Short mmCIF file of C-alpha atoms in Angstrom, two decimals:
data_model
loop_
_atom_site.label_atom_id
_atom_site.label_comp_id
_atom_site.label_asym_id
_atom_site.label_seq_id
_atom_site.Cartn_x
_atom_site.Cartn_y
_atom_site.Cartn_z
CA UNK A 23 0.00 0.00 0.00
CA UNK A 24 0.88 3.78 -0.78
CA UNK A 25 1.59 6.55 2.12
CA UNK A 26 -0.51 8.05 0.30
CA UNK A 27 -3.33 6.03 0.13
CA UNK A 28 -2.95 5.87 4.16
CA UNK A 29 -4.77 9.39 4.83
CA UNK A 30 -2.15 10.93 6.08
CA UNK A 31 -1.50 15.16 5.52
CA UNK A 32 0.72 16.67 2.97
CA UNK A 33 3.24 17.22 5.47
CA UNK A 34 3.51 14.13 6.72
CA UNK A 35 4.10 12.84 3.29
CA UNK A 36 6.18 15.54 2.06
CA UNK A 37 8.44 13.94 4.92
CA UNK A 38 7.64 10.71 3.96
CA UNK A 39 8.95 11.24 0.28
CA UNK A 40 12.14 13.39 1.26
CA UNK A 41 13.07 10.15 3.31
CA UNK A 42 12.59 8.24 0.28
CA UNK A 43 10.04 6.63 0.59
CA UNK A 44 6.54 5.52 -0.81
CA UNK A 45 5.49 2.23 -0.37
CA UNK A 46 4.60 1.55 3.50
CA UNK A 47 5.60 -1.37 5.10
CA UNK A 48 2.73 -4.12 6.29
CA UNK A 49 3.18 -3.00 9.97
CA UNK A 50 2.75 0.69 8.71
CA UNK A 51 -0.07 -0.44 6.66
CA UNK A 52 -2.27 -1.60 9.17
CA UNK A 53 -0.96 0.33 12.34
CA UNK A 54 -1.41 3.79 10.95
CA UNK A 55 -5.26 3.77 9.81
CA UNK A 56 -6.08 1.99 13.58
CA UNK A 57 -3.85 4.90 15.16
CA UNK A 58 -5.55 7.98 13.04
CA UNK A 59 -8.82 6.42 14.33
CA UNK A 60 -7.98 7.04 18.40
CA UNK A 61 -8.01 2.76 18.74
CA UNK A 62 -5.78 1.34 21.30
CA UNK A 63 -2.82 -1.16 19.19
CA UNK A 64 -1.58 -4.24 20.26
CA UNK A 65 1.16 -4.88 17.60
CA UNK A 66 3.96 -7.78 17.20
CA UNK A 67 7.02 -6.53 14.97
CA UNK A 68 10.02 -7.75 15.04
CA UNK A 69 12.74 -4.75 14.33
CA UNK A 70 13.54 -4.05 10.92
CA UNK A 71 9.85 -3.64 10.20
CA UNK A 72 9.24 -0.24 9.54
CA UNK A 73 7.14 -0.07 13.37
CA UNK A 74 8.45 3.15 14.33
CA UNK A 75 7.45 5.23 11.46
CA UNK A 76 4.40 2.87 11.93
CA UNK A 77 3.26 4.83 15.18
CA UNK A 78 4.78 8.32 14.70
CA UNK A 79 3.60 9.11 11.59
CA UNK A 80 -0.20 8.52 12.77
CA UNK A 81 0.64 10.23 16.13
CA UNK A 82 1.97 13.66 14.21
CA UNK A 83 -1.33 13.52 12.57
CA UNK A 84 -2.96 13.37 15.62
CA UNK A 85 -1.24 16.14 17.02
CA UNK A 86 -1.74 17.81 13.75
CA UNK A 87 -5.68 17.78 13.84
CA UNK A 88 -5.66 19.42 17.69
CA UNK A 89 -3.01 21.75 17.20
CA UNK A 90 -3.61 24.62 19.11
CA UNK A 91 -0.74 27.01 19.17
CA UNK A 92 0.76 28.15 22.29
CA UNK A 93 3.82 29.60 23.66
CA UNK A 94 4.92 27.21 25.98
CA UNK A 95 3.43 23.43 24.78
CA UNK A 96 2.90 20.79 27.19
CA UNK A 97 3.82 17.16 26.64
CA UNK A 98 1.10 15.27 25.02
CA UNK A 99 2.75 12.72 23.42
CA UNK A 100 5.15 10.16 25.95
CA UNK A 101 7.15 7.29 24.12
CA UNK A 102 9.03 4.56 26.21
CA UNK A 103 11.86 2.85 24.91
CA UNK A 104 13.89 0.43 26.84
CA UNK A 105 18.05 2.06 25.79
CA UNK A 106 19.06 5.20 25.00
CA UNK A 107 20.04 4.14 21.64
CA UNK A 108 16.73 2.94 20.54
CA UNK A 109 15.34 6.54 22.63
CA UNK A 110 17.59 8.26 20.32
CA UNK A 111 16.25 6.39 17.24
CA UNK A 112 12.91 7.30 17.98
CA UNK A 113 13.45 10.78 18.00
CA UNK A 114 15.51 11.05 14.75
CA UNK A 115 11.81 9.18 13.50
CA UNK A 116 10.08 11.99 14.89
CA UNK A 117 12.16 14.43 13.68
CA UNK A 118 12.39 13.47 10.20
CA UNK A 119 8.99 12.73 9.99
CA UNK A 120 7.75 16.18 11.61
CA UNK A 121 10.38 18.00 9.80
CA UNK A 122 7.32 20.47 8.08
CA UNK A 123 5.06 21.00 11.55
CA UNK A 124 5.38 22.90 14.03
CA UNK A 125 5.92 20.55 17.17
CA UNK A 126 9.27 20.06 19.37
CA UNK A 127 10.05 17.41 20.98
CA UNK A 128 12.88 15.77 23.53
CA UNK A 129 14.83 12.75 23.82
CA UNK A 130 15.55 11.81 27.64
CA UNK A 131 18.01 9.39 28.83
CA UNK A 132 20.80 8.86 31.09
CA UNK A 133 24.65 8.41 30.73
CA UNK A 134 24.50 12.73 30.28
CA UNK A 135 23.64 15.63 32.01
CA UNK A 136 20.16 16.18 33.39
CA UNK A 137 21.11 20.29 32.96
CA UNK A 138 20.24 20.39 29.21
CA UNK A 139 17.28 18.23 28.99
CA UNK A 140 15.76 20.16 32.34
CA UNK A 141 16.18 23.17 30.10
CA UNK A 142 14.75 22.25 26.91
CA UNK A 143 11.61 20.45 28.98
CA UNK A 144 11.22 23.84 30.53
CA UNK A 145 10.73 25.94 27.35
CA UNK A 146 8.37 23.30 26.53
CA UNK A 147 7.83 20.19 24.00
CA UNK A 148 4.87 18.55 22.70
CA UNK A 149 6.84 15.12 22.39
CA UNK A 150 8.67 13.03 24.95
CA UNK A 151 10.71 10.12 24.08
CA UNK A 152 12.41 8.51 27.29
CA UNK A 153 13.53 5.72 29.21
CA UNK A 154 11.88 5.08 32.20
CA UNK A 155 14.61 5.39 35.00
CA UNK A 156 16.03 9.12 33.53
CA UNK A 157 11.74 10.51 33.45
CA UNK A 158 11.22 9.34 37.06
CA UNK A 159 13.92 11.17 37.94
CA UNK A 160 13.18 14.54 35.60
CA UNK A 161 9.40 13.53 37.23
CA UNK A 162 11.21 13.58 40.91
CA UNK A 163 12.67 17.27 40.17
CA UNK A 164 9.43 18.44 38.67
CA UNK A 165 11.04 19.10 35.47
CA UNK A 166 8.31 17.68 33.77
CA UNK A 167 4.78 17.62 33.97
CA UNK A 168 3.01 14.58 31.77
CA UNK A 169 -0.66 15.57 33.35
CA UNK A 170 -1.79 16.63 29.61
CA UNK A 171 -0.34 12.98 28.00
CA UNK A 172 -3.18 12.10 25.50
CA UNK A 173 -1.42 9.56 23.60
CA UNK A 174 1.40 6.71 25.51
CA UNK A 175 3.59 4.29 23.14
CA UNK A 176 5.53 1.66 24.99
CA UNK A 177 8.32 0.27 22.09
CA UNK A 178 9.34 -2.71 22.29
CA UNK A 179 7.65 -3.70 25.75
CA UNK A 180 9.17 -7.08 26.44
CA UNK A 181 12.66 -5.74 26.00
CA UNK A 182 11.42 -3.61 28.63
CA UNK A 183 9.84 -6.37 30.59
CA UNK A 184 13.19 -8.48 30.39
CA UNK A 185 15.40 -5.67 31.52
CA UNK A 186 12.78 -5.14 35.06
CA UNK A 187 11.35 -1.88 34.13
CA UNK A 188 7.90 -2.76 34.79
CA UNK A 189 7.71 -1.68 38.03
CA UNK A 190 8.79 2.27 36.42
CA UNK A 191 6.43 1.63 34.07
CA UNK A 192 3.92 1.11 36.47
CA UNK A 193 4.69 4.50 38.54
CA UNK A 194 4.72 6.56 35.16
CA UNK A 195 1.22 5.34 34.40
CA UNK A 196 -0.42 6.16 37.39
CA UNK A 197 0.94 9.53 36.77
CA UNK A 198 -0.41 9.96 33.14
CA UNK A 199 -4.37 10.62 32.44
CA UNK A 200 -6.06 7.44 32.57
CA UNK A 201 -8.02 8.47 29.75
CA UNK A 202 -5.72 8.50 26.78
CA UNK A 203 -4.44 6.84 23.97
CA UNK A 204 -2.17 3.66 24.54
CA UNK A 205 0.01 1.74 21.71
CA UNK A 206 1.94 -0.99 22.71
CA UNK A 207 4.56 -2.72 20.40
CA UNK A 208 6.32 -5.80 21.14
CA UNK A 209 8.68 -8.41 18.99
CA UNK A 210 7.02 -11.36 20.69
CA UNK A 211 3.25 -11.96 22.46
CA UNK A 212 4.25 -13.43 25.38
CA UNK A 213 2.31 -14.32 28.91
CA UNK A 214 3.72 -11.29 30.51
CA UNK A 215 3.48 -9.10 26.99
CA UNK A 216 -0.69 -9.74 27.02
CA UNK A 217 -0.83 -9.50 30.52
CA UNK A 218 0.85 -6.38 30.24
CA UNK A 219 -1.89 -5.28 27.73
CA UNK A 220 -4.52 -6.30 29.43
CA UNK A 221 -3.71 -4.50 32.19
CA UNK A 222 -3.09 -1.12 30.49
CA UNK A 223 -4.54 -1.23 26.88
CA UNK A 224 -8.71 -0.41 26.02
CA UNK A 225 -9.84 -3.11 23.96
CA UNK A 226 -6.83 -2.48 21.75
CA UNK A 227 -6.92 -3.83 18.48
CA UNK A 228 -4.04 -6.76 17.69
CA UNK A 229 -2.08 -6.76 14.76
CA UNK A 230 1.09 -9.33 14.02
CA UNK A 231 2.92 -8.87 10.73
CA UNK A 232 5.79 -11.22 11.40
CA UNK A 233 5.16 -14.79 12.80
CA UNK A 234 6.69 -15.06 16.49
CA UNK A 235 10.28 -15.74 16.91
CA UNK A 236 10.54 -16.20 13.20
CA UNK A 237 13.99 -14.92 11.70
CA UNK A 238 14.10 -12.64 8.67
CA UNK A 239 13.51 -15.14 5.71
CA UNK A 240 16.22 -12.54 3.91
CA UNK A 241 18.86 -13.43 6.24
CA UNK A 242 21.38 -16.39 4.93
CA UNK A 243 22.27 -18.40 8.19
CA UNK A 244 25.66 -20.20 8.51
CA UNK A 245 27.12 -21.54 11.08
CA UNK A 246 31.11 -22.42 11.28
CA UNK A 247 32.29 -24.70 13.88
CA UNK A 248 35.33 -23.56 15.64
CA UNK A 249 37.31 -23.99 19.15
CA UNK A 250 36.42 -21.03 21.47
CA UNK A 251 40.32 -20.29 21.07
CA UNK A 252 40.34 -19.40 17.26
CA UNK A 253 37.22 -17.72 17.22
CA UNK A 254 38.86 -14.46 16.76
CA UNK A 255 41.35 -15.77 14.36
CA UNK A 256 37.99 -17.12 12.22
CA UNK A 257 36.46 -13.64 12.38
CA UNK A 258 39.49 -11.64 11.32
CA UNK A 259 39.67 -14.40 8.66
CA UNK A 260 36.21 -13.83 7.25
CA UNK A 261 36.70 -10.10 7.31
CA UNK A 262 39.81 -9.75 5.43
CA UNK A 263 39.15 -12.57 3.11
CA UNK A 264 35.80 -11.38 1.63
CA UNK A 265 36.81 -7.50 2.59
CA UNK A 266 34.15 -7.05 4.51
CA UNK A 267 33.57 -3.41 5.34
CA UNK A 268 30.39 -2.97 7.86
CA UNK A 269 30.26 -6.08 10.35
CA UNK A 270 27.66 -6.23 13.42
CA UNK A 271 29.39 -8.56 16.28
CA UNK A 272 27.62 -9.85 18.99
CA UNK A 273 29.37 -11.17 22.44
CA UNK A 274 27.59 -12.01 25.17
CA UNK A 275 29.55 -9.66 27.38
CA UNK A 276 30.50 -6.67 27.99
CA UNK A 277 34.44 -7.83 28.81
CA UNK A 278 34.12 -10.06 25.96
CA UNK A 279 33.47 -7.04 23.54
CA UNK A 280 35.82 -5.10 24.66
CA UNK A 281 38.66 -8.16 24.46
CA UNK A 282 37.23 -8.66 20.95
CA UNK A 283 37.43 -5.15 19.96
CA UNK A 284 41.15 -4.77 21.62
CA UNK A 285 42.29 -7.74 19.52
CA UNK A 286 40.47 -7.01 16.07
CA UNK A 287 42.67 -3.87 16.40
CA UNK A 288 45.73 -5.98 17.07
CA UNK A 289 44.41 -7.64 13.52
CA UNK A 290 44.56 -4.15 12.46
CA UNK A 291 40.83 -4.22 11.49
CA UNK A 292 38.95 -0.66 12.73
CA UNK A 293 36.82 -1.04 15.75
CA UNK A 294 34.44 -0.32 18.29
CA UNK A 295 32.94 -1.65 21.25
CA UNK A 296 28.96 -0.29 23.07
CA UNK A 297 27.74 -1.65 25.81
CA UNK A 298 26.06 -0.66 29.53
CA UNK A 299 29.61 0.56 30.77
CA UNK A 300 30.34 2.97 27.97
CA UNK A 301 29.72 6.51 28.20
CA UNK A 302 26.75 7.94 26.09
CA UNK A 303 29.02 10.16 24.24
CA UNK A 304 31.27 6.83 23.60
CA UNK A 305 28.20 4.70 22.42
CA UNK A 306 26.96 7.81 20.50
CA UNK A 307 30.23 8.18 18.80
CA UNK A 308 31.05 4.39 17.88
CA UNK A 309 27.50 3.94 16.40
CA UNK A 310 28.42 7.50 14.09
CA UNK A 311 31.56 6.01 13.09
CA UNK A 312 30.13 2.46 12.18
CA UNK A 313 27.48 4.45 10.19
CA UNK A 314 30.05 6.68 8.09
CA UNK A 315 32.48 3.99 7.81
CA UNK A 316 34.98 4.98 9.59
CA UNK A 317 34.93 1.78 11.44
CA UNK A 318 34.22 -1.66 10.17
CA UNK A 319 33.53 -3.51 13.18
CA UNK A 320 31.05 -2.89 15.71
CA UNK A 321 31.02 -5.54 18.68
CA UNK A 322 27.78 -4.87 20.81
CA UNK A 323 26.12 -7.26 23.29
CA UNK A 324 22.37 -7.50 23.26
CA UNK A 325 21.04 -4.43 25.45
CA UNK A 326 23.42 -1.79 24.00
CA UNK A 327 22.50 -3.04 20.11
CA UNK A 328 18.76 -3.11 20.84
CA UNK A 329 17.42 -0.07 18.76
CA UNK A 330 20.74 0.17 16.36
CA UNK A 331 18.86 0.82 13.08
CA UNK A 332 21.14 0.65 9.97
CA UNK A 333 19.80 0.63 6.32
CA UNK A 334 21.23 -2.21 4.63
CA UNK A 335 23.99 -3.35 7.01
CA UNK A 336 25.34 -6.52 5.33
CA UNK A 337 26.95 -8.74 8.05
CA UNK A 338 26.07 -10.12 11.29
CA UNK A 339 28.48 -12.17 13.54
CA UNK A 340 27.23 -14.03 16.86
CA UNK A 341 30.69 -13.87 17.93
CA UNK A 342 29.49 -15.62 21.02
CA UNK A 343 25.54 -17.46 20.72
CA UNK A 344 22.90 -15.66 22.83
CA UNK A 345 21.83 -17.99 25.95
CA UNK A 346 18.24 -16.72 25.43
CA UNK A 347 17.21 -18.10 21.57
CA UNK A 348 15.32 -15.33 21.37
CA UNK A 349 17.86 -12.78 21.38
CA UNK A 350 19.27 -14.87 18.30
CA UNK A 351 16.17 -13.70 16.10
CA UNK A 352 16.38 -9.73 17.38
CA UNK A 353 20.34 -10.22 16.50
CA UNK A 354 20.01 -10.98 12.98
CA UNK A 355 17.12 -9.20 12.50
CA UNK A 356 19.36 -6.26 12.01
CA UNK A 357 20.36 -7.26 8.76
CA UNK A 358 18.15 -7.62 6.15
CA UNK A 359 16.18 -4.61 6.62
CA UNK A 360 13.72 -2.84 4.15
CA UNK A 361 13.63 -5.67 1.62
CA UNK A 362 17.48 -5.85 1.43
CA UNK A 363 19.32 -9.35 1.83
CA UNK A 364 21.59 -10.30 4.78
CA UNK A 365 24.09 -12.35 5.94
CA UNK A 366 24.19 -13.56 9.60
CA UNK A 367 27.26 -16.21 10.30
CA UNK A 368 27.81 -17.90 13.93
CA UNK A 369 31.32 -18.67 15.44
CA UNK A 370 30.24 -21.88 17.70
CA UNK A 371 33.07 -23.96 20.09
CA UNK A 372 31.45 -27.05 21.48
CA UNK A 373 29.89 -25.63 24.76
CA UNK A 374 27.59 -23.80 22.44
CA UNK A 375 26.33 -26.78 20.89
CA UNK A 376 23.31 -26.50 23.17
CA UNK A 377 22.47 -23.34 22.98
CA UNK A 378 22.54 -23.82 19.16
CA UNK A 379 20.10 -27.14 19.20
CA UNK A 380 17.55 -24.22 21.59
CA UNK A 381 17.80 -21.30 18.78
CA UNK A 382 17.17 -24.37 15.87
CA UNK A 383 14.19 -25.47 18.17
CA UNK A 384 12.60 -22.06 18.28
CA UNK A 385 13.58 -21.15 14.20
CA UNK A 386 11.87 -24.54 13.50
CA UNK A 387 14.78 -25.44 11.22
CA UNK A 388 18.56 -26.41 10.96
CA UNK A 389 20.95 -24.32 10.33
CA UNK A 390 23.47 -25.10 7.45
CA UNK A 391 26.75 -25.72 9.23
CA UNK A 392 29.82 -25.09 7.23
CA UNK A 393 33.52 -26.86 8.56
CA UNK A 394 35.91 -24.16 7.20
CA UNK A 395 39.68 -26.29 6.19
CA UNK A 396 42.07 -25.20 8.62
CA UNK A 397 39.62 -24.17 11.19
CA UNK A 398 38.74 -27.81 12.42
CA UNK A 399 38.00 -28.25 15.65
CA UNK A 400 40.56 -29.88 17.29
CA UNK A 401 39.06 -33.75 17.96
CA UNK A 402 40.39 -34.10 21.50
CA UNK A 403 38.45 -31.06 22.52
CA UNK A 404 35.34 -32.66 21.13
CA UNK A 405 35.60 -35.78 23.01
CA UNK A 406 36.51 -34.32 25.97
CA UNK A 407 32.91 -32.81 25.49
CA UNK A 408 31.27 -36.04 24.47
CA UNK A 409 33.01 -37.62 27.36
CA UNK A 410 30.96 -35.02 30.19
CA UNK A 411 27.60 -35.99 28.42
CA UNK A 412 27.42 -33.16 26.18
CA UNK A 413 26.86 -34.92 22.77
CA UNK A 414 24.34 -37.71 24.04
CA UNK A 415 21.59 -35.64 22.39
CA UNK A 416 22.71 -35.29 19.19
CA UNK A 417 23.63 -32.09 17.17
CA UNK A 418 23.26 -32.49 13.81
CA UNK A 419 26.18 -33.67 11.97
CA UNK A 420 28.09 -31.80 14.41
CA UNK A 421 28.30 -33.84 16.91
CA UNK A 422 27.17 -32.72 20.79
CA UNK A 423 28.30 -30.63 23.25
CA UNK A 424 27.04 -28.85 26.54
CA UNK A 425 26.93 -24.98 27.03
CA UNK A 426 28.98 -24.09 29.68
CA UNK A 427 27.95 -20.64 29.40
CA UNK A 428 24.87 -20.86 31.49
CA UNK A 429 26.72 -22.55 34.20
CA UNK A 430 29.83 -20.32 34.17
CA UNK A 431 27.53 -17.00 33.59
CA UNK A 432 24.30 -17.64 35.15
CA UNK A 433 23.20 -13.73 35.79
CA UNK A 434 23.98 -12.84 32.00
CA UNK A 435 20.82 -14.90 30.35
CA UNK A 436 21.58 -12.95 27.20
CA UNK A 437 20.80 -9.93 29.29
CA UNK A 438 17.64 -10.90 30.67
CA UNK A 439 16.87 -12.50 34.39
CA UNK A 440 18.14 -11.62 37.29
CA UNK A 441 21.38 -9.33 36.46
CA UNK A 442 19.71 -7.25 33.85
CA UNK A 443 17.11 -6.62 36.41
CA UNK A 444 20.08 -5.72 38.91
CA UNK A 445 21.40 -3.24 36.35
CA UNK A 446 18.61 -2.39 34.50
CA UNK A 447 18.49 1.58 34.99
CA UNK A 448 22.33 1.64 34.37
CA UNK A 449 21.31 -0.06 31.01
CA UNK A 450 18.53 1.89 29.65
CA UNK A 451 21.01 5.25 31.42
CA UNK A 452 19.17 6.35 34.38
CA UNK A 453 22.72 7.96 35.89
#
């Protein structure tokens, strides 16, 4: 379907076009029509989708039809994201998109100074894009006042859920009007997700565009069996062999990103590392550089990449395999975006074997392993795994193995559970 066809103003598709666009995606074809008409959404996208121009170009629109010019606007519309980085992806969307009206908006998040956001809040914005743990504390200071919210959009709400925000979540609701608008988008329905909509949606209507924990059917899968201890070796391999020049890596922690990144340097391969310990301005500048090209490698672990949005990004690495299968599908779901093809390869050492057999189980298919010549794994190291129990279940062709990951890591659950909870505002920036 056409933006145009979507009955939305000249504006908004004056925007739409100068971002090149004209075709909307499904997500943005059924989302936007159910938004314009003031109806609550339930809506299951996986990223990559097109679901953020899916809410704020029907939300403008909104705004657009009440407009009533003051000097000093209140916020009326709050968005929720669960990272800064996906925070600051939202408002680019709502920038671009509301390049030709007359609304301001603010992006709120910790890892930087309160100061500037305090000020801009005070001259006044009609748009509010946070995290939760930075607006309870601009909502502490009275910085803010969201007692004229008409319209709430929680993005990506089990990311949110994983990461033990509800209970913020929970305070900033009983704060907004109870009568308003509510949009909720999630990558998966869950128990908790519905719950979570039943609890604060109005007979919402449901829309799913992507089955549930389904990968991208543009992404080529390939995994290469390899000891743990050549991993990097593999990698730097790959990258210089088939030049590649804008890689996504994904570790499962943050010490294990920033080893990676120390060592791809050593390779003398351009690199950065983002996760929960970096500075905003550090995470703000590695994600430019990756952009431009100035880098070729970014190495990211699960919280700090959720929200990275880059148009056709070529190469995914699971340096390391998620624990959470899951995470697997939101990993390589950030290639292969907007109709482009992508390629998503996994580096996996025998006490992965499990965790591989789990992501297969949830994908509902095998994925093509491929035994690169000279990168064997070494056959002692195999039966020592065989030998503990780990290959009694089987495999694949591969042989067995038992994840030692869980056991050695149990807090890191692919950043979910108990230790995401623990750190949860330092990952979405509170401080």
């Amino acid at each position: 379907m056409l933006f145009k066809d979507l009955g939305l103003s000249a504006e908004l598709l004056q925007a739409v076009e100068k971002q090149g666009y004209d075709e909307a995606t499904p997500i943005q074809a059924q989302a936007i029509p159910l938004v314009l008409e003031g109806k609550d959404v339930l809506a299951g996208a996986q990223t990559g989708t097109g679901k953020t121009a899916g809410f704020t170009l029907p939300v403008l629109q909104l705004l657009q039809r009440s407009h009533r010019a003051s000097q000093k606007p209140h916020p009326r519309v709050l968005v929720l994201t669960p990272t800064r980085e996906l925070a600051a992806q939202v408002q680019e969307s709502v920038r671009d998109y509301g390049r030709y009206l007359p609304f301001r908006s603010a992006v709120i998040f910790g890892g930087v100074s309160i100061n500037p956001q305090k000020q801009k809040l005070i001259k006044g914005v009609d748009i509010v894009v946070a995290t939760p743990g930075r607006l309870l504390d601009h909502v502490g200071q009275r910085s803010i006042d969201l007692s004229k919210i008409e319209i709430l959009i929680l993005d990506e709400a089990d990311r949110m859920l994983d990461m033990g925000f509800i209970r913020d979540i929970r305070k900033l609701l009983n704060i907004i009007p109870k009568q308003r608008q509510t949009l909720l988008f999630s990558a998966t329905f869950s128990k908790e997700i519905r719950n979570l909509a039943s609890e604060f949606l109005k007979q919402p209507a449901q829309i799913q565009v992507t089955p549930e924990n389904t990968a991208v059917e543009l992404v080529s899968q390939i995994v290469y069996p390899v000891d743990k201890k050549r991993k990097r070796e593999l990698l730097s391999h790959k990258i210089g062999e088939e030049e590649w020049q804008q890689v996504l890596v994904f570790t499962r922690t943050k010490h294990s990103a920033n080893k990676l990144t120390e060592q791809l340097g050593d390779d003398g391969i351009t690199s950065a590392a983002i996760h929960g310990n970096k500075s905003q301005g550090a995470r703000t500048k590695a994600l430019a550089d990756f952009k431009a090209g100035n880098i070729r490698v970014l190495v990211a672990t699960d919280i700090a990449a959720r929200g990275i949005d880059i148009e056709k990004l070529p190469h995914v690495v699971n340096f390391e395999l998620p624990n959470v299968p899951e995470d697997y599908v939101h990993r390589i779901g950030r290639t292969a975006r907007a109709g482009q093809k992508g390629h998503a390869i996994s580096l996996v050492c025998v006490d992965e074997l499990k965790l591989l057999r789990d992501i297969e189980k949830v994908l509902g298919l095998e994925i093509e392993k491929i035994n690169l010549p000279g990168y064997d794994v070494d056959p002692l190291i195999k039966a020592e795994a065989i030998r503990n129990g780990g290959g009694r279940s089987g495999g694949g062709r591969n042989g067995g193995g038992r994840s030692g990951d869980g056991r050695n890591n149990p807090g890191n659950r692919g950043n979910h559970g108990g230790k995401a909870r623990g750190n949860s505002r330092a990952a979405s920036g509170r401080r």
